[in-house]
Tab-separated table of C-alpha atoms and ligand atoms in Angstrom:
chain	number	residue	atom	x	y	z
A	1	MET	CA	0.000	0.000	0.000
A	2	SER	CA	1.450	3.362	-0.973
A	3	CYS	CA	1.911	5.882	1.847
A	4	ARG	CA	0.008	9.155	1.777
A	5	ARG	CA	2.396	12.032	1.350
A	6	GLY	CA	2.977	14.757	3.898
A	7	ALA	CA	1.985	18.376	3.292
A	8	LEU	CA	4.436	21.194	2.702
A	9	ILE	CA	3.340	24.061	4.924
A	10	VAL	CA	5.230	27.372	4.925
A	11	LEU	CA	5.063	30.255	7.367
A	12	GLU	CA	6.137	33.647	6.116
A	13	GLY	CA	5.754	37.087	7.616
A	14	VAL	CA	7.375	40.273	8.730
A	15	ASP	CA	10.120	40.445	11.328
A	16	ARG	CA	8.986	39.301	14.829
A	17	ALA	CA	5.578	38.192	13.529
A	18	GLY	CA	6.014	34.923	15.413
A	19	LYS	CA	6.973	32.553	12.593
A	20	THR	CA	9.417	30.480	14.618
A	21	THR	CA	7.086	30.344	17.646
A	22	GLN	CA	4.163	29.219	15.483
A	23	CYS	CA	6.194	26.659	13.485
A	24	GLN	CA	7.315	25.008	16.719
A	25	THR	CA	3.822	25.100	18.249
A	26	LEU	CA	2.258	23.664	15.091
A	27	VAL	CA	4.734	20.785	14.849
A	28	GLN	CA	4.096	19.892	18.502
A	29	ALA	CA	0.318	20.032	18.003
A	30	LEU	CA	0.433	17.871	14.866
A	31	GLN	CA	2.651	15.324	16.610
A	32	GLN	CA	0.319	15.271	19.628
A	33	SER	CA	-2.600	14.516	17.319
A	34	GLY	CA	-0.737	11.492	15.974
A	35	ARG	CA	0.592	12.981	12.731
A	36	GLU	CA	4.212	12.941	11.659
A	37	ALA	CA	5.554	16.474	11.433
A	38	GLU	CA	8.959	18.123	11.352
A	39	ILE	CA	10.201	21.689	11.270
A	40	MET	CA	12.607	23.096	8.669
A	41	ARG	CA	13.892	26.634	8.451
A	42	PHE	CA	15.524	28.790	5.824
A	43	PRO	CA	18.192	29.873	5.816
A	44	ASP	CA	19.405	26.526	7.135
A	45	ARG	CA	22.579	27.821	8.752
A	46	THR	CA	23.985	24.327	9.435
A	47	THR	CA	25.229	23.577	5.884
A	48	LYS	CA	28.373	25.005	4.232
A	49	ILE	CA	26.222	27.334	2.122
A	50	GLY	CA	24.180	28.208	5.213
A	51	GLN	CA	27.346	29.160	7.075
A	52	LEU	CA	28.292	31.618	4.305
A	53	ILE	CA	24.786	33.122	4.578
A	54	SER	CA	24.939	33.273	8.366
A	55	SER	CA	28.256	35.091	8.308
A	56	TYR	CA	26.771	37.581	5.812
A	57	LEU	CA	23.636	38.146	7.936
A	58	GLU	CA	25.765	38.641	11.034
A	59	LYS	CA	27.808	41.220	9.066
A	60	LYS	CA	30.995	39.210	9.578
A	61	SER	CA	31.455	39.096	5.799
A	62	ASN	CA	30.222	40.967	2.748
A	63	LEU	CA	28.790	39.315	-0.353
A	64	GLU	CA	27.689	40.858	-3.636
A	65	ASP	CA	23.851	41.154	-3.706
A	66	HIS	CA	23.195	38.797	-6.669
A	67	THR	CA	25.624	36.292	-5.180
A	68	VAL	CA	23.932	36.175	-1.788
A	69	HIS	CA	20.511	35.850	-3.421
A	70	LEU	CA	21.728	32.795	-5.324
A	71	LEU	CA	23.238	31.363	-2.135
A	72	PHE	CA	19.884	31.664	-0.314
A	73	SER	CA	18.288	29.820	-3.242
A	74	ALA	CA	21.047	27.179	-3.331
A	75	ASN	CA	20.476	26.673	0.401
A	76	ARG	CA	16.881	25.669	-0.424
A	77	TRP	CA	17.834	23.504	-3.413
A	78	GLU	CA	20.395	21.556	-1.370
A	79	MET	CA	17.556	20.502	0.964
A	80	VAL	CA	15.171	19.409	-1.833
A	81	PRO	CA	16.145	15.696	-1.925
A	82	LEU	CA	15.582	15.485	1.834
A	83	MET	CA	12.322	17.440	1.635
A	84	LYS	CA	10.960	15.163	-1.112
A	85	GLN	CA	12.030	12.063	0.789
A	86	LYS	CA	10.273	13.223	3.973
A	87	LEU	CA	7.095	14.253	2.143
A	88	GLU	CA	6.982	10.868	0.378
A	89	GLN	CA	7.374	9.163	3.765
A	90	GLY	CA	4.210	10.929	4.925
A	91	ILE	CA	5.995	13.489	7.102
A	92	ASN	CA	4.372	16.926	7.157
A	93	LEU	CA	7.002	19.642	6.798
A	94	VAL	CA	6.455	22.953	8.557
A	95	VAL	CA	8.863	25.465	7.050
A	96	ASP	CA	9.986	28.727	8.671
A	97	ARG	CA	10.555	31.073	5.662
A	98	TYR	CA	10.961	29.854	2.056
A	99	ALA	CA	11.459	31.271	-1.436
A	100	PHE	CA	8.975	34.095	-0.756
A	101	SER	CA	11.342	35.589	1.821
A	102	GLY	CA	14.134	35.150	-0.697
A	103	VAL	CA	12.274	37.222	-3.284
A	104	ALA	CA	10.868	39.801	-0.842
A	105	PHE	CA	14.237	40.573	0.759
A	106	THR	CA	16.377	40.766	-2.392
A	107	SER	CA	13.775	42.674	-4.408
A	108	ALA	CA	13.672	45.244	-1.586
A	109	LYS	CA	17.213	46.184	-2.657
A	110	PRO	CA	17.595	48.728	-5.466
A	111	GLY	CA	17.719	47.327	-9.015
A	112	PHE	CA	16.181	43.891	-8.377
A	113	SER	CA	12.916	42.923	-10.088
A	114	LEU	CA	10.553	40.347	-8.588
A	115	GLU	CA	10.936	38.295	-11.764
A	116	TRP	CA	14.740	38.093	-11.568
A	117	CYS	CA	14.530	37.194	-7.911
A	118	MET	CA	11.976	34.426	-8.485
A	119	ASN	CA	13.901	32.660	-11.260
A	120	PRO	CA	16.428	30.624	-9.236
A	121	ASP	CA	13.618	29.158	-7.089
A	122	VAL	CA	11.376	28.122	-10.019
A	123	GLY	CA	10.714	24.386	-9.702
A	124	LEU	CA	11.270	24.018	-5.960
A	125	PRO	CA	8.678	21.852	-4.192
A	126	LYS	CA	5.546	23.980	-4.185
A	127	PRO	CA	4.035	24.610	-0.757
A	128	ASP	CA	0.510	23.294	-0.308
A	129	LEU	CA	-0.175	26.239	1.988
A	130	VAL	CA	1.660	29.504	2.722
A	131	MET	CA	0.483	31.346	5.817
A	132	PHE	CA	1.553	34.963	5.999
A	133	LEU	CA	1.689	36.265	9.564
A	134	GLN	CA	0.655	39.885	9.326
A	135	LEU	CA	1.728	42.331	12.029
A	136	ASN	CA	1.850	46.103	11.845
A	137	PRO	CA	5.127	47.896	12.671
A	138	THR	CA	3.804	49.282	15.996
A	139	ALA	CA	2.793	45.842	17.238
A	140	ALA	CA	6.129	44.427	16.036
A	141	ALA	CA	7.985	47.171	17.938
A	142	ASN	CA	6.207	46.087	21.160
A	143	ARG	CA	7.882	42.690	20.774
A	144	GLY	CA	11.318	44.255	21.248
A	145	GLU	CA	13.971	46.137	19.338
A	146	TYR	CA	15.256	45.005	15.962
A	147	GLY	CA	18.268	42.720	16.252
A	148	THR	CA	21.716	43.591	14.971
A	149	GLU	CA	21.681	41.414	11.851
A	150	ARG	CA	21.706	42.767	8.310
A	151	TYR	CA	18.212	43.814	7.044
A	152	GLU	CA	16.953	44.529	10.586
A	153	THR	CA	16.008	48.179	10.067
A	154	SER	CA	12.492	49.596	9.897
A	155	ALA	CA	12.956	51.264	6.469
A	156	PHE	CA	14.169	48.064	4.826
A	157	GLN	CA	11.475	45.972	6.533
A	158	ARG	CA	8.764	48.335	5.217
A	159	THR	CA	9.945	47.726	1.641
A	160	VAL	CA	10.096	43.988	2.324
A	161	SER	CA	6.433	44.107	3.469
A	162	GLN	CA	5.447	45.803	0.202
A	163	ARG	CA	7.209	43.070	-1.779
A	164	PHE	CA	5.363	40.392	0.197
A	165	GLU	CA	2.078	42.187	-0.651
A	166	GLU	CA	2.997	41.963	-4.349
A	167	LEU	CA	3.856	38.264	-4.061
A	168	MET	CA	0.510	37.603	-2.374
A	169	GLN	CA	-1.295	38.758	-5.535
A	170	ASP	CA	-0.168	35.487	-7.165
A	171	SER	CA	-3.224	33.236	-7.189
A	172	SER	CA	-1.161	30.169	-8.148
A	173	ILE	CA	-0.042	30.055	-4.513
A	174	ASN	CA	-2.375	29.025	-1.688
A	175	TRP	CA	-1.819	32.128	0.470
A	176	LYS	CA	-3.655	32.631	3.747
A	177	VAL	CA	-3.169	35.836	5.700
A	178	ILE	CA	-3.167	35.394	9.484
A	179	ASP	CA	-3.652	38.255	11.929
A	180	ALA	CA	-0.500	37.785	14.021
A	181	ALA	CA	-1.306	40.584	16.499
A	182	ARG	CA	-3.375	38.242	18.681
A	183	THR	CA	-2.122	35.935	21.439
A	184	ILE	CA	0.141	33.016	20.537
A	185	GLU	CA	-2.714	30.597	21.318
A	186	GLU	CA	-5.287	32.456	19.150
A	187	VAL	CA	-2.905	32.601	16.201
A	188	HIS	CA	-2.041	28.939	16.685
A	189	LYS	CA	-5.705	27.873	16.567
A	190	ASP	CA	-6.145	29.357	13.079
A	191	ILE	CA	-2.853	27.935	11.853
A	192	LYS	CA	-3.671	24.467	13.174
A	193	LEU	CA	-7.109	24.392	11.537
A	194	LEU	CA	-5.788	25.523	8.157
A	195	SER	CA	-2.931	23.029	8.403
A	196	GLU	CA	-5.182	20.076	9.256
A	197	ASP	CA	-7.403	20.895	6.278
A	198	ILE	CA	-4.490	21.073	3.868
A	199	ILE	CA	-2.922	17.879	5.209
A	200	SER	CA	-6.117	15.997	4.297
A	201	LEU	CA	-6.302	17.635	0.868
A	202	ALA	CA	-2.642	17.218	-0.058
A	203	GLU	CA	-2.231	13.571	0.867
A	204	ASN	CA	-3.637	12.263	-2.411
A	205	GLN	CA	-2.022	14.839	-4.694
A	206	PRO	CA	1.503	14.966	-6.116
A	207	VAL	CA	3.870	17.665	-4.849
A	208	GLY	CA	3.732	20.640	-7.233
A	209	GLU	CA	6.545	22.734	-8.677
A	210	LEU	CA	6.863	26.315	-7.493
A	211	TRP	CA	6.161	29.117	-10.024
A	212	LYS	CA	5.935	26.665	-12.970
B	301	Z5A	N1	16.288	35.971	4.229
B	301	Z5A	C1	16.691	36.395	2.963
B	301	Z5A	O1	17.173	37.506	2.792
B	301	Z5A	N2	16.551	35.547	1.909
B	301	Z5A	C2	16.022	34.291	2.052
B	301	Z5A	O2	15.924	33.543	1.059
B	301	Z5A	C3	15.593	33.891	3.366
B	301	Z5A	C4	15.746	34.750	4.425
B	301	Z5A	C5	15.013	32.521	3.565
B	301	Z5A	C6	16.917	35.289	8.434
B	301	Z5A	O3	16.352	35.521	9.614
B	301	Z5A	C7	17.063	36.567	7.633
B	301	Z5A	O4	17.336	36.162	6.302
B	301	Z5A	C8	15.786	37.366	7.584
B	301	Z5A	C9	15.276	37.179	6.161
B	301	Z5A	C10	16.495	36.861	5.386
B	301	Z5A	N3	16.124	38.750	7.802
B	301	Z5A	N4	15.470	39.557	8.480
B	301	Z5A	N5	15.034	40.401	9.034
B	301	Z5A	P1	15.900	34.336	10.557
B	301	Z5A	O5	14.872	33.472	9.881
B	301	Z5A	O6	17.091	33.653	11.074
B	301	Z5A	O7	15.229	35.139	11.734
B	301	Z5A	P2	13.982	35.992	11.565
B	301	Z5A	O8	13.105	35.386	10.528
B	301	Z5A	O9	14.454	37.398	11.351
B	301	Z5A	O10	13.216	35.886	12.872
B	301	Z5A	P3	12.143	36.975	13.186
B	301	Z5A	O11	11.416	37.332	11.928
B	301	Z5A	O12	12.782	38.092	13.908
B	301	Z5A	O13	11.179	36.336	14.172
B	301	Z5A	P4	9.900	35.421	13.991
B	301	Z5A	O14	10.371	34.011	13.741
B	301	Z5A	O15	8.877	35.919	13.084
B	301	Z5A	O16	9.281	35.543	15.435
B	301	Z5A	P5	9.564	34.671	16.765
B	301	Z5A	O17	11.046	34.442	16.931
B	301	Z5A	O18	8.685	33.519	16.838
B	301	Z5A	O19	9.028	35.729	17.836
B	301	Z5A	C11	9.648	36.983	18.018
B	301	Z5A	C12	9.352	37.491	19.469
B	301	Z5A	O20	7.958	37.760	19.592
B	301	Z5A	C13	9.674	36.453	20.551
B	301	Z5A	O21	10.096	37.138	21.699
B	301	Z5A	C14	8.318	35.769	20.791
B	301	Z5A	O22	8.213	35.223	22.077
B	301	Z5A	C15	7.372	36.937	20.603
B	301	Z5A	N6	6.043	36.542	20.105
B	301	Z5A	C16	5.756	35.616	19.142
B	301	Z5A	N7	4.434	35.543	18.937
B	301	Z5A	C17	3.863	36.448	19.770
B	301	Z5A	C18	2.499	36.844	20.012
B	301	Z5A	N8	1.459	36.314	19.345
B	301	Z5A	N9	2.279	37.813	20.920
B	301	Z5A	C19	3.316	38.381	21.601
B	301	Z5A	N10	4.624	38.047	21.431
B	301	Z5A	C20	4.890	37.084	20.516
């Protein structure tokens, strides 16, 4: 008997929207309800490519803007065999940032079109569901100061938010916008419901290809 595949569920959102918190809470909830679920995050700073990215984000090294964009994409592609294997084994993958962050962050830099930024990620496993955690800048500020990593300034983050808005116009992606200004538990309830629905829907369908 062939195994039902796992769903590919992505959380995206602005800085401090609660992506990591919600990914962890969702994986725990799915596991507690008897489903197989694992978390993945991008950038995955544990690989050689991820270490180059981490050093760049921590401002310990400088990389040319096109180069670092391609490294972020390569960091996703290097995980694709593992992602496909896990999905085929029936494991639901809950992913903290994906190609949408890649496009939103690079296209917030001068001279980068959305189209150029999307190209290297065309053909990645397509998420069955992308939940965008929406939080206004005032509410985000109440969750603490920006960190010290590259990109963590309010002006840059505002442009990133605009790029996410543009990406969310794409009806080929199953976007759901989540009001992330509520309590962790309230946000989790919505995320869990949407995830359970998509897990049932996705299990009999093949994994799609992103932006193809
Ligand atoms: N990047 C890129 O340029 N290209 C790419 O292709 C990719 C990424 C994939 C990686 O950051 C950076 O790389 C990122 C994008 C860029 N740059 N920025 N900015 P990262 O993934 O390592 O870290 P992060 O994504 O910046 O984390 P974050 O956005 O700051 O946080 P978050 O995951 O959304 O939130 P959190 O850690 O779960 O929560 C933040 C705080 O809020 C924490 O104290 C929580 O306890 C609190 N919290 C969470 N939820 C709530 C609620 N509901 N109420 C109150 N407080 C809450």
